[in-house]
Every structure is written in structure tokens, then in C-alpha cells.
Amino acid sequence: MYLLAFAICFAFILSIGFLYRYGNIPRQHPMVSVSVVIAWSFSFLIVFTIPLDITATVYRQCIATNNSTAENSNITNTSNCQQPWGMVSDDVFPNLWRIIYWSSQFLTWIILPLMQSYLKAGDFNFRGKLRSALIDNAIYYGTYLFICGVLLIYIALKPGVYLDWPKLKAIASSASNTWGLFLLVLLLGYALVEVPRSLFNNSKAGFTLQHAYFKLSKLSSDKAEAEENCEDVLESLQSLSLIVPLNHELRPCVEEILRKVPSELMEKAKRSVRSGESGANSVPSEKALIRLHRQVIKSLQVLQRTEALWNVQVEKILYLEDVEMNFLSSPPFRHELSSKRNCHPTFQWYWECVIKSPFLKVLAATTAIMSIMVVWSELTFFSSSPVLSIFARILNIARQSYDFVTIEIFSMATLCYLCYCAYSTIFRIKFLNLYYLAPHHQTNEHSLIFSGMLLCRLTPPMCLNFLGLMHMDSHIIRQRIQETYYTQIMGHMDVLGIIANGFNIYFPMLMVAICAATWFSLGSRILNALGFQQFMANDEISSELVNEGRDLIMREKRKKQRNQNATTRRDFQLRENVGGRGLLKDSSTSNVGYNTNGNMEDLSPEYGRTLTQEINARFGISTDVNFRPDFDDNTSRPRNIFDDV
């Protein structure tokens, strides 16, 4: 029982840690934080608990076999069955899986989509936001209801089939798992090849730096586009602000939008839009203001994210350049302009210059072996005689000696690798930059909710597929066996005849086809042909973007050196004025002070800055409006759950 309790606690702590790393908890809605933590915790808990369910099932299968052998003598013989470590009672897993599965399905199909649309709504009250969210999801839910209706009619018209509540639940879970499984095929087909290849490429000297230059060049265009889009939206806002009179009923709505914009950005928009040249003559409608409100929220979020990612990427390149410089020197590790100092300089030099490259090569070889095992088992998992699936054979060998520790460790390692492949692929693609998990608290609420939805939708079918590879699903191996409680609750993939008859054939073929396409970089070549630049070795366009990124980082280095020189001169003057140690009190240099060693340095945080700090860093300090989404603008009260972001 203590292993299950440890898994529950570890899943919850891991979810909190990821939310702290990627999200910004003080600025987020409490409902968003709670929902995302629940979605992540339930998904992680499934992965951590499946190995315990497998070992408990192996133990029950052993007891059933011994009972069948001793059936003629009416003696129950369990002396040959060794009880696994951390065994729980038989009613724990069924109840646990019901709670986890149906709660996560309720979150991923109903609550989280509504919450995501609610946050994007531009209405000015709770009722309007909720109505907009329902309208946005009407087409989404209508499509699924139509498909479910067609399937229900198809099943109801089949002779000898009677629909009741348990069958409806089985059909619903099967439809959800099938949808997730086919998406999982696409993700794993890409990641099972790309993850080992990325690890091997990153072990080569210079590759990571060249790729970082390439990403900085692409990010530069994204940043310029975000700034231009934000300027256009704010110019429209300034035009409407000039049109709407102060005593008009819609003026409070305009003021609410204006309070969300840092004053420096609005001053820039005012200079672009002169009084009397607003471009419109009539007062806009409330719908127009709602639409503009949504555009302002989105443009500011995109601008904040691109600025933050730009700063992170610049710091990463400066550190990689320091790594290349240290290859030609001896320990300790020397920094030129980067500020990444996570460990002792001597250990950092040995890690970056001696240990890291061989370690990544060994890790690449290990993940390549895991990928080959997964692909081979996917091709042969439906063969029960002889047993060709590698995972099933390992399980059979371990169960003969009651080696439950090996079963749990092997199952956990495989599931974690599959999870990493699936989820890293999702956020590497970035879904056209709409949803992206950015570290250092730079992930917006929409991306957090999107990640929670995907984890809830992909984890159950991924675990069902893994149990099929282990031959723990009786419908796959066509044998009557005691299944795991997870399979009994989740159901099988063959409720519909189309899936039952074609799944075993087309699923592995599709997996191998996608792996082959990824191996030959077919997707990158197609995207390059369509105009979406991808990093490819010995490619002319990639080389141009790498050179452009190198020029951009040279400009950033000159800017940083000028700032450091200015800071050094200011610090020298302050040393003469202060004349002693202690924290500096000058308001213009409030982030400059003495560290514990007595040396003067900039004490401002590098990461985790708010939207105002990120925009102010580029456009100047806001003086008129204090943009603090976590507090009401007119009062000092904390933000309400249903207040706007």
C-alpha cells in the first residue's frame, strides 16, 4: 500500500514542480492552476501505477493457475506464488482507475476546453465570457455528438446488440481511447526516430550552437511580427479611445482594455494616431470592443512570450559560445558574457568539455535500442504463438522467477520513455506557435490547459497499447486470461468492428511508415519545399539563417557589453559616493547591490519576469498604468477567480 501512496504523492509533487517551472502561479487563475495540476497528476499517476497493477495481475494469474491444477483435490494452493512487494487489496485498483479515468475524461472533454475558450473571450463580464466559451465550443462538441450519434445508430441496428448504460460507457471510453491512439501513432512514429537522433546530434561539437543560431534567426522574425501586430492592435485601440466619449456607456469597457496595456506601448500608439485621424467616425458597437479586447489580450501575450524566448535563446547561445571557448582551455570553466552558473566551475568544465558528449552518445544508443524494441513489438504484438513481442517475452521470463522488481522497473522505464517521446513531440512541433511550453514561468494559461488536455487524452490509450505489447490484453492475444484492473475498467480497442478487424494490420504498418519518413527527414524536406524553413545540414537556406543568427548574436553581445560598461562606470561612481558596504538605496539602481562576497553586482533576476518587466525592458518603464493582472487596477484586492487576465 505504501508504494501506491508514494506514487500518488510523487505524481502530485511532480505536477506542482512542472507547473512552477512553466507557469506563473501568482498571475494565473486559481481554477486554471487547480485543473492543470489535477490533469497532470492523474496522467502521471496512471504511468506510475500501471507497473503495480501488472505485478498484482501476475500474482493473481499464478493463483488462478495453481487453483486450476489443484481443482480435482478441492485444495487451494498458493504456496508456489510469491506475493509482490507493495501488494494492495483487490478493490483498490478498480476504484482508483474509475476515479482517475472518468475525472480526467470529464476534464479533457468538457471543463478544460470551456476554460480555454473562457480565457480567450473578450467579453467584459462573467456571463458574456461563459456565453462566448459555449459558442466557441458548440461546433467542437456538435461534431463529436454527430459522430457518436452515427456510431450509436450503427451499433443499435446490428442484430443481437442491445445498448445499456455499461455498453454506452464502454463505447465512449473506446472512442476516446481510439482517437488518442491514432494520434499517438503519429507522435511516436516521429519521436522514436527523432529522440535518439537529436541526442546523437547534440553530442557532436558545434551542432547545438549552429542549431541555436538557426532558432534565433527564426525567432527574430517571430519577434518582429509580434511587435508589428501589437502596434497595429494598439493603434486600433487608440483610435477607438478617441472616438468613444467620456460619458458614453461603452467608455468603461474602453478603459478596462486600456488598463491592460503598459503606458509606454500606448504612448507609442498615440504618436502613430494623431487626434482627428482616427480612421472612423462612429462609436463602435460592444461586439467590436469585445473583438478588439480579445486581440489586445492575445497580442500582448504573444509579445511577452516572444520577448522572453528571445532573451532565453540569447543567453543559451552566449553559454554555448563559452563552451566552445573552454574546449581550448583548461579548467575551471570561464564565462565571457553568459550568466549560467549552476555548479562549481571546475565540475562545469569537466561536464561540458569531457563528460557530456560521451554521455549523450551512450544515451542516444540506449534510446535507439528502446525505439527498436518498441517498433518491433508493435509489429508483432498480436502474435501469441510464438511470442514475438520483446516486452511480452521479458514479462514471461520475469514471472517465472517472480522477479516483480524487474517487471516494475522495466515497465516504468518503458512507459516513461513512451511518455517522453509522445509529449516532447507535441511541444517540439508547437502547433504553429499557438501552444508552447516555455520554461522560466513564460507559458501562458492556454498552453498549460492544452497540455493538460493532451495528457488526459493520450495517457490512457498509450498505457492500453503498452499492456497489449506485454500480452496483458486477452482481446489481442485471443486467449482467456486474467487481465489487469486497468484493462477491465478502460475496456478494449475492438468495440467497433472496423477497428477490431483492421487495427492489428494497419496500426503497425502506419507506425513503420512514419518512422521511415522521419529517418529520411521527409517531413522537413516537404516543409522546406513549402517555405517553412527547417534546420538541415548542408542546406543553403539553413546556412543563410545560421549566418543571420550569428550576426544577431554579435549585435546582442555588443549591446550587452555596452550595458556592462555603463554599469561598471555607474558602480564606480556609486562606490565613491556610498563609501561603504551595504545595499544601495538609489532608486535608479535599486537592483544593484553588494553580494555575500562584498562585490557589487546586478541583483535583478534574469528569468521569471512579468509581462510588464519584459515589455518595459524593451520599450521603457511604464509610468501611467501599473500593469498587474494579479491585482485589481483600481483597488488593492487580489484578483477574483472570474476576473479577466
XYZ file of C-alpha atoms in Angstrom:
645
model
C 0.000 0.000 0.000
C 2.913 2.325 0.715
C 4.139 2.057 -2.890
C 0.765 3.274 -4.144
C 0.764 6.115 -1.603
C 4.292 7.050 -2.709
C 3.198 7.052 -6.376
C 0.259 9.355 -5.590
C 2.432 11.802 -3.660
C 5.200 11.731 -6.267
C 2.749 12.388 -9.133
C 1.284 15.360 -7.282
C 4.692 16.816 -6.381
C 5.926 16.342 -9.945
C 2.871 18.175 -11.305
C 3.399 21.059 -8.893
C 7.062 21.234 -9.917
C 6.251 21.374 -13.629
C 3.556 23.981 -13.039
C 6.022 26.112 -11.088
C 8.662 25.779 -13.820
C 6.446 26.517 -16.802
C 3.521 28.501 -15.427
C 3.295 31.714 -13.439
C 1.128 30.723 -10.488
C 0.562 34.210 -8.960
C -0.714 35.558 -12.289
C -2.812 32.559 -13.259
C -6.442 31.924 -12.430
C -6.675 29.623 -9.407
C -9.103 27.426 -11.372
C -6.534 27.046 -14.155
C -3.781 26.025 -11.737
C -6.017 23.517 -9.947
C -7.351 21.986 -13.173
C -3.919 21.661 -14.775
C -2.422 20.105 -11.619
C -5.274 17.567 -11.470
C -4.925 16.701 -15.172
C -1.145 16.286 -14.933
C -1.315 14.397 -11.625
C -3.856 11.879 -12.914
C -1.844 11.301 -16.091
C 1.414 10.802 -14.190
C -0.344 8.603 -11.657
C -1.540 6.249 -14.402
C 2.042 5.814 -15.597
C 3.426 5.285 -12.078
C 0.672 2.858 -11.029
C 0.420 0.619 -14.108
C 3.530 -1.423 -13.059
C 1.890 -2.164 -9.683
C -1.263 -3.311 -11.458
C 0.817 -5.576 -13.734
C 2.591 -7.285 -10.827
C -0.709 -7.736 -8.961
C -2.199 -9.318 -12.109
C 0.770 -11.678 -12.488
C 0.236 -12.758 -8.880
C -3.496 -13.346 -9.468
C -2.723 -15.317 -12.644
C -0.343 -17.515 -10.661
C -3.001 -18.199 -8.038
C -5.589 -18.977 -10.730
C -3.182 -21.418 -12.410
C -2.422 -23.213 -9.173
C -6.107 -23.394 -8.270
C -6.888 -24.866 -11.667
C -4.179 -27.509 -11.145
C -5.482 -28.453 -7.704
C -9.155 -28.283 -8.683
C -9.705 -32.042 -8.571
C -8.477 -32.281 -4.972
C -10.505 -29.229 -3.872
C -7.394 -27.663 -2.348
C -6.393 -24.068 -2.967
C -2.636 -23.997 -3.447
C -0.943 -20.606 -3.341
C 2.333 -21.667 -1.764
C 4.140 -21.519 -5.120
C 3.041 -17.919 -5.728
C 5.200 -15.230 -4.223
C 3.290 -12.089 -3.284
C 4.704 -8.941 -4.924
C 6.231 -6.141 -2.947
C 3.673 -3.411 -2.139
C 0.585 -5.535 -2.789
C -2.796 -3.820 -2.272
C -6.272 -5.243 -1.788
C -8.321 -6.251 -4.812
C -10.846 -3.402 -4.533
C -8.261 -0.585 -4.571
C -7.259 -0.591 -8.230
C -10.798 -0.790 -9.736
C -11.965 2.181 -7.669
C -8.753 4.100 -8.336
C -8.956 3.608 -12.106
C -12.630 4.632 -12.208
C -11.910 7.848 -10.334
C -8.832 8.710 -12.381
C -10.212 7.826 -15.796
C -13.652 9.407 -15.638
C -12.392 12.501 -13.816
C -9.679 13.046 -16.421
C -12.149 12.439 -19.260
C -14.563 14.959 -17.759
C -11.707 17.448 -17.547
C -10.308 16.908 -21.038
C -13.585 16.878 -22.961
C -15.724 19.395 -21.037
C -14.032 21.523 -18.370
C -10.661 22.361 -19.940
C -11.996 23.280 -23.427
C -14.570 25.592 -21.818
C -11.904 27.112 -19.596
C -9.601 27.668 -22.551
C -12.309 29.447 -24.534
C -13.326 31.433 -21.454
C -9.813 32.825 -21.051
C -9.656 33.886 -24.715
C -13.061 35.597 -24.592
C -13.038 39.380 -24.860
C -16.305 39.999 -23.021
C -16.365 42.252 -20.004
C -18.350 40.126 -17.540
C -18.606 36.528 -16.420
C -21.871 35.798 -18.223
C -20.576 37.140 -21.517
C -17.343 35.181 -21.259
C -19.227 31.975 -20.489
C -21.598 32.532 -23.416
C -18.667 33.110 -25.780
C -16.969 29.962 -24.494
C -20.091 27.887 -25.095
C -20.471 29.286 -28.603
C -16.811 28.608 -29.417
C -17.207 25.002 -28.310
C -20.594 24.464 -29.963
C -19.075 23.347 -33.281
C -16.448 21.317 -31.438
C -18.981 19.437 -29.333
C -21.505 19.243 -32.167
C -19.027 17.404 -34.369
C -18.321 14.828 -31.678
C -22.016 14.398 -30.881
C -22.748 13.810 -34.568
C -20.019 11.159 -34.838
C -21.171 9.493 -31.625
C -24.767 9.524 -32.859
C -23.800 7.823 -36.117
C -21.827 5.180 -34.246
C -24.671 4.555 -31.811
C -27.141 4.115 -34.686
C -24.707 1.774 -36.432
C -24.307 -0.356 -33.305
C -28.024 -0.288 -32.426
C -29.004 -1.558 -35.881
C -26.690 -4.546 -35.618
C -28.667 -7.714 -34.800
C -28.316 -9.149 -31.316
C -26.840 -5.966 -29.816
C -28.682 -4.174 -27.007
C -27.486 -0.831 -25.718
C -27.463 -0.220 -21.978
C -25.524 2.109 -19.677
C -22.421 -0.137 -19.245
C -22.181 -0.594 -23.030
C -22.560 3.144 -23.595
C -19.699 3.813 -21.183
C -17.604 1.171 -22.927
C -18.319 2.762 -26.313
C -17.452 6.238 -25.005
C -14.162 5.095 -23.479
C -13.302 3.069 -26.571
C -13.975 6.016 -28.870
C -11.822 8.316 -26.730
C -9.005 5.775 -26.482
C -9.110 5.053 -30.218
C -8.891 8.770 -31.037
C -5.919 9.125 -28.705
C -4.240 6.007 -30.043
C -4.243 7.118 -33.660
C -2.765 10.477 -32.610
C -0.236 8.549 -30.550
C 0.844 6.605 -33.633
C 1.757 9.846 -35.405
C 3.656 11.204 -32.411
C 5.575 8.015 -31.619
C 6.367 7.355 -35.273
C 8.211 10.670 -35.313
C 9.745 10.643 -31.828
C 11.062 7.056 -31.788
C 13.490 8.115 -34.518
C 13.983 11.773 -33.704
C 14.766 11.445 -29.978
C 17.863 9.201 -30.441
C 18.976 11.236 -33.446
C 18.665 14.525 -31.532
C 20.701 13.143 -28.646
C 23.425 11.962 -31.022
C 23.484 15.283 -32.916
C 23.715 17.233 -29.677
C 26.779 15.189 -28.727
C 28.636 16.492 -31.793
C 30.737 19.588 -31.252
C 29.260 22.677 -32.874
C 25.911 21.177 -33.877
C 23.999 22.584 -30.908
C 25.459 26.047 -31.453
C 24.616 26.027 -35.175
C 21.071 24.927 -34.393
C 20.787 27.662 -31.753
C 21.865 30.286 -34.324
C 19.192 28.930 -36.671
C 16.487 29.131 -33.990
C 17.490 32.678 -33.068
C 17.147 33.755 -36.694
C 13.646 32.281 -36.922
C 12.739 33.732 -33.540
C 13.827 37.160 -34.751
C 11.146 37.134 -37.436
C 8.564 35.925 -34.908
C 9.541 38.753 -32.553
C 9.311 41.367 -35.289
C 5.912 40.029 -36.343
C 4.668 40.080 -32.740
C 5.803 43.691 -32.278
C 4.191 44.764 -35.537
C 0.938 43.005 -34.730
C 0.860 44.519 -31.241
C 1.452 48.002 -32.654
C -1.405 47.582 -35.143
C -3.814 46.393 -32.458
C -2.872 49.203 -30.091
C -3.257 51.782 -32.844
C -6.791 50.491 -33.394
C -7.389 50.722 -29.652
C -6.114 54.299 -29.560
C -8.377 55.213 -32.471
C -11.419 53.825 -30.680
C -10.374 55.566 -27.476
C -10.502 58.905 -29.288
C -13.920 58.153 -30.740
C -15.774 56.972 -27.645
C -16.787 59.985 -25.477
C -16.021 60.037 -21.770
C -19.704 59.990 -20.857
C -20.627 57.159 -23.224
C -21.930 53.873 -21.795
C -19.139 51.912 -23.514
C -16.395 54.107 -22.091
C -15.819 51.830 -19.043
C -15.188 48.944 -21.453
C -12.589 51.012 -23.297
C -10.944 51.970 -20.007
C -10.807 48.324 -18.982
C -8.940 47.471 -22.164
C -6.597 50.432 -21.727
C -5.703 49.338 -18.196
C -4.270 46.102 -19.609
C -1.719 47.903 -21.791
C 1.581 49.293 -20.424
C 1.669 53.040 -20.780
C 4.827 53.126 -22.917
C 3.139 50.995 -25.570
C 0.083 53.237 -25.512
C 2.275 56.351 -25.806
C 3.856 54.838 -28.882
C 0.408 54.144 -30.320
C -0.672 57.739 -29.556
C 2.234 59.083 -31.548
C 1.140 56.956 -34.505
C -2.508 58.001 -34.332
C -2.983 61.733 -34.267
C -6.102 63.308 -32.866
C -8.676 63.731 -35.606
C -7.162 61.000 -37.790
C -8.748 58.011 -36.092
C -9.971 56.482 -39.314
C -13.553 56.039 -38.083
C -16.449 58.398 -37.497
C -18.961 56.402 -35.448
C -18.854 54.904 -31.998
C -18.103 51.170 -32.237
C -20.533 48.550 -31.028
C -19.996 46.374 -27.969
C -19.200 43.396 -30.227
C -16.424 45.400 -31.869
C -14.971 46.220 -28.454
C -15.158 42.557 -27.424
C -13.337 41.563 -30.591
C -10.683 44.224 -30.008
C -10.353 43.122 -26.380
C -9.519 39.587 -27.492
C -6.961 40.901 -29.953
C -5.275 43.028 -27.272
C -5.034 40.112 -24.838
C -3.622 37.798 -27.493
C -1.141 40.313 -28.950
C 0.270 41.218 -25.523
C 0.648 37.559 -24.610
C 2.445 36.784 -27.873
C 4.692 39.824 -27.477
C 5.588 38.875 -23.907
C 6.318 35.286 -24.888
C 8.495 36.127 -27.888
C 10.475 38.681 -25.873
C 11.032 36.139 -23.111
C 12.018 33.360 -25.529
C 14.366 35.773 -27.299
C 16.152 36.576 -24.033
C 16.388 32.886 -23.113
C 17.733 31.941 -26.555
C 20.322 34.734 -26.483
C 21.536 33.580 -23.070
C 21.693 29.989 -24.330
C 23.848 30.963 -27.323
C 26.180 33.019 -25.145
C 26.654 29.986 -22.915
C 27.252 27.653 -25.890
C 29.869 30.060 -27.213
C 31.527 29.968 -23.808
C 31.523 26.162 -24.022
C 33.303 26.263 -27.376
C 35.822 28.706 -25.960
C 36.518 26.450 -22.957
C 37.279 23.461 -25.216
C 40.576 25.201 -25.988
C 41.441 25.883 -22.357
C 41.885 24.022 -19.094
C 39.649 24.045 -16.011
C 37.972 25.919 -14.430
C 35.096 26.947 -16.708
C 35.388 30.571 -17.839
C 32.448 32.810 -18.717
C 32.613 35.724 -21.102
C 29.105 37.198 -21.240
C 26.791 34.355 -20.196
C 25.404 34.230 -16.668
C 24.622 30.494 -16.438
C 26.495 29.311 -13.351
C 24.699 26.281 -11.968
C 27.618 24.439 -10.375
C 31.297 24.674 -9.459
C 33.406 25.995 -12.391
C 35.776 23.014 -12.340
C 32.980 20.459 -12.396
C 31.211 22.516 -15.067
C 34.313 22.391 -17.286
C 34.685 18.613 -16.969
C 30.965 18.111 -17.647
C 30.788 20.320 -20.723
C 34.185 19.525 -22.219
C 34.810 15.882 -21.230
C 31.747 14.015 -19.934
C 28.726 15.435 -21.772
C 29.486 14.263 -25.308
C 30.155 10.569 -24.432
C 27.191 10.585 -22.055
C 24.835 11.829 -24.797
C 26.179 9.211 -27.205
C 25.522 6.423 -24.694
C 22.064 7.847 -24.042
C 21.413 8.021 -27.786
C 22.402 4.367 -28.191
C 20.173 3.370 -25.253
C 17.144 5.225 -26.609
C 17.792 3.816 -30.088
C 17.637 0.282 -28.650
C 14.409 1.169 -26.835
C 12.938 2.547 -30.067
C 13.837 -0.608 -31.991
C 12.228 -2.720 -29.274
C 9.029 -0.649 -29.418
C 8.759 -0.741 -33.212
C 9.437 -4.488 -33.371
C 6.919 -5.193 -30.617
C 4.309 -3.025 -32.347
C 4.782 -5.106 -35.491
C 4.456 -8.422 -33.689
C 2.345 -7.789 -30.579
C -0.672 -9.673 -31.993
C 1.345 -12.904 -32.365
C 0.793 -15.072 -29.282
C 2.248 -18.320 -30.631
C 5.138 -17.914 -30.965
C 5.571 -14.857 -28.720
C 7.478 -12.316 -30.812
C 6.916 -9.174 -28.760
C 10.093 -8.361 -26.808
C 8.117 -6.852 -23.934
C 5.924 -9.953 -23.627
C 8.947 -12.253 -23.610
C 10.655 -10.212 -20.884
C 7.464 -10.375 -18.817
C 7.232 -14.155 -19.277
C 10.853 -14.659 -18.199
C 10.458 -12.417 -15.142
C 7.211 -14.001 -13.998
C 8.766 -17.481 -13.936
C 11.129 -16.395 -11.154
C 8.636 -13.993 -9.549
C 11.026 -11.131 -10.236
C 8.455 -8.401 -9.630
C 11.105 -5.729 -9.140
C 12.370 -6.268 -12.689
C 8.800 -6.147 -14.031
C 8.068 -2.861 -12.240
C 11.350 -1.187 -13.189
C 11.171 -2.335 -16.808
C 7.527 -1.283 -17.148
C 8.185 2.082 -15.536
C 11.219 2.791 -17.745
C 9.357 1.861 -20.926
C 6.272 3.904 -20.056
C 8.377 6.933 -19.117
C 10.251 6.678 -22.423
C 6.996 6.462 -24.379
C 5.631 9.439 -22.440
C 8.739 11.475 -23.164
C 8.599 10.631 -26.869
C 4.917 11.498 -27.192
C 4.856 14.688 -25.149
C 8.176 16.110 -26.311
C 6.980 15.731 -29.896
C 3.821 17.701 -29.166
C 5.616 20.727 -27.836
C 8.505 20.490 -30.273
C 6.004 20.944 -33.093
C 4.453 23.832 -31.084
C 1.211 23.631 -33.096
C 2.069 26.631 -35.284
C 3.300 28.510 -32.175
C -0.212 28.638 -30.707
C 0.633 26.353 -27.784
C 4.108 26.098 -26.390
C 5.544 25.098 -23.006
C 8.201 27.719 -22.293
C 10.302 27.406 -19.108
C 11.117 30.192 -16.631
C 7.393 30.854 -15.951
C 6.747 32.034 -19.521
C 3.950 29.598 -20.507
C 0.541 31.194 -20.881
C -2.627 29.684 -19.487
C -3.875 28.463 -22.867
C -0.756 26.335 -23.412
C -0.978 24.907 -19.891
C -4.609 23.912 -20.439
C -3.769 22.448 -23.843
C -1.008 20.318 -22.327
C -3.406 19.086 -19.643
C -5.970 18.085 -22.260
C -3.423 16.191 -24.332
C -2.012 14.318 -21.355
C -5.502 13.204 -20.318
C -6.308 12.067 -23.865
C -3.028 10.350 -24.729
C -2.014 8.645 -21.483
C -4.898 6.081 -21.233
C -4.553 4.750 -24.817
C -0.768 4.727 -24.516
C -0.993 2.538 -21.404
C -3.553 0.274 -23.097
C -1.199 -0.118 -26.030
C 1.673 -0.916 -23.674
C -0.414 -3.602 -21.971
C -1.091 -5.034 -25.420
C 2.659 -5.178 -26.082
C 3.023 -7.039 -22.773
C 0.256 -9.505 -23.818
C -1.905 -8.457 -20.876
C -4.949 -7.864 -23.120
C -6.991 -11.015 -23.848
C -8.631 -9.475 -26.936
C -5.243 -9.068 -28.616
C -3.707 -12.484 -27.968
C -7.100 -14.242 -28.341
C -6.663 -16.134 -25.074
C -8.751 -16.158 -21.940
C -6.544 -14.715 -19.202
C -6.947 -12.604 -16.105
C -6.457 -9.035 -17.252
C -5.220 -6.053 -15.316
C -7.803 -3.983 -13.499
C -6.818 -1.120 -15.777
C -7.893 -3.046 -18.885
C -11.104 -4.173 -17.217
C -12.074 -0.571 -16.428
C -10.832 1.075 -19.632
C -12.183 -1.557 -21.994
C -10.676 -2.726 -25.268
C -9.975 -1.230 -28.654
C -12.292 -3.589 -30.553
C -15.775 -2.397 -29.607
C -16.332 -1.341 -33.216
C -15.965 -3.990 -35.881
C -13.986 -1.716 -38.187
C -11.312 -1.213 -35.544
C -11.337 -4.837 -34.424
C -10.773 -6.182 -37.951
C -8.229 -3.663 -39.217
C -6.369 -2.371 -36.194
C -3.812 -5.193 -35.937
C -2.899 -4.781 -39.600
C -2.853 -1.051 -40.262
C -1.569 0.175 -36.902
C 1.967 -1.325 -37.165
C 2.172 -0.517 -40.868
C 1.436 3.141 -40.167
C 3.957 3.215 -37.317
C 6.744 1.842 -39.532
C 5.829 4.190 -42.399
C 6.091 7.256 -40.160
C 9.374 6.043 -38.663
C 10.804 5.589 -42.177
C 9.617 9.055 -43.226
C 11.253 10.556 -40.125
C 14.503 8.656 -40.713
C 14.810 10.151 -44.209
C 13.648 13.612 -42.962
C 10.761 13.541 -45.392
C 8.684 15.926 -43.284
C 11.467 18.511 -43.049
C 12.065 18.331 -46.791
C 8.370 18.870 -47.522
C 8.180 21.805 -45.102
C 11.278 23.343 -46.685
C 9.683 22.988 -50.101
C 6.555 24.739 -48.815
C 8.556 27.641 -47.407
C 8.739 26.629 -43.724
C 12.463 26.682 -43.018
C 13.786 23.634 -41.151
C 17.309 23.090 -39.878
C 19.055 20.692 -42.254
C 22.771 20.058 -42.653
C 24.431 21.174 -45.893
C 21.366 23.201 -46.865
C 21.839 26.654 -48.399
C 18.804 28.219 -46.707
C 19.793 26.783 -43.339
C 23.325 28.142 -43.748
C 21.954 31.602 -44.506
C 19.761 31.528 -41.409
C 22.693 30.317 -39.297
C 24.811 33.236 -40.524
C 21.940 35.603 -39.829
C 21.635 34.239 -36.307
C 25.382 34.707 -35.791
C 25.074 38.355 -36.858
C 22.123 38.851 -34.497
C 24.033 37.446 -31.547
C 27.005 39.678 -32.344
C 24.672 42.670 -32.145
C 23.258 41.427 -28.832
C 26.777 40.911 -27.484
C 27.756 44.471 -28.376
C 24.601 45.730 -26.681
C 25.323 43.676 -23.570
C 28.932 44.857 -23.464
C 27.801 48.490 -23.672
C 25.374 47.874 -20.808
C 28.110 46.228 -18.746
C 30.471 49.127 -19.387
C 27.796 51.606 -18.403
C 27.053 49.597 -15.265
C 30.749 49.472 -14.390
C 31.076 53.248 -14.702
C 27.937 53.783 -12.631
C 29.133 51.337 -9.989
C 32.476 53.127 -9.774
C 30.709 56.426 -9.183
C 28.410 54.822 -6.630
C 31.386 53.327 -4.764
C 32.834 56.783 -4.415
C 29.512 58.215 -3.245
C 28.500 55.406 -0.907
C 31.920 54.866 0.584
C 30.937 51.717 2.451
C 29.229 48.392 2.153
C 25.514 47.709 2.229
C 22.651 47.636 -0.173
C 22.441 50.667 -2.431
C 19.472 52.921 -1.838
C 19.410 54.885 -5.068
C 16.041 54.305 -6.713
C 17.551 54.433 -10.183
C 19.794 51.486 -9.343
C 17.571 49.534 -6.975
C 18.671 46.220 -8.475
C 22.372 46.878 -7.908
C 23.989 45.934 -4.602
C 26.703 44.001 -2.848
C 26.707 40.226 -2.814
C 27.809 37.997 0.031
C 31.457 38.276 -1.032
C 31.399 42.049 -0.880
C 31.461 42.555 -4.642
C 28.992 44.855 -6.342
C 26.722 43.169 -8.881
C 23.304 43.340 -10.530
C 20.884 41.534 -8.251
C 17.894 41.638 -10.602
C 16.518 38.226 -11.609
C 17.331 37.017 -15.090
C 14.191 34.973 -15.602
C 10.659 34.770 -14.308
C 9.833 38.396 -15.095
C 6.276 39.555 -15.507
C 4.741 40.874 -18.702
C 5.344 44.473 -17.621
C 9.003 43.812 -16.853
C 9.571 42.034 -20.161
C 7.906 44.782 -22.217
C 9.492 47.547 -20.133
C 12.920 46.019 -20.723
C 12.478 46.765 -24.415
C 10.139 49.752 -24.584
C 10.942 51.646 -21.367
C 9.372 51.899 -17.927
C 5.608 52.363 -17.679
C 4.723 55.428 -15.676
C 0.964 55.844 -16.006
C -0.538 52.377 -15.546
C 0.767 49.656 -13.263
C 0.008 46.533 -15.284
C -0.573 43.890 -12.590
C -3.003 41.166 -13.652
C -2.878 39.562 -10.215
C -4.488 42.613 -8.608
C -7.417 44.804 -9.498
C -6.327 48.046 -11.118
C -8.488 50.401 -9.068
C -8.191 48.602 -5.731
C -5.576 46.571 -3.937
C -7.727 43.476 -3.606
C -6.482 40.161 -5.023
C -7.865 39.151 -8.398
C -11.137 37.227 -8.285
C -11.411 33.783 -9.865
C -13.641 35.077 -12.668
C -11.811 38.354 -13.275
C -10.104 38.854 -16.620
C -6.459 38.011 -17.124
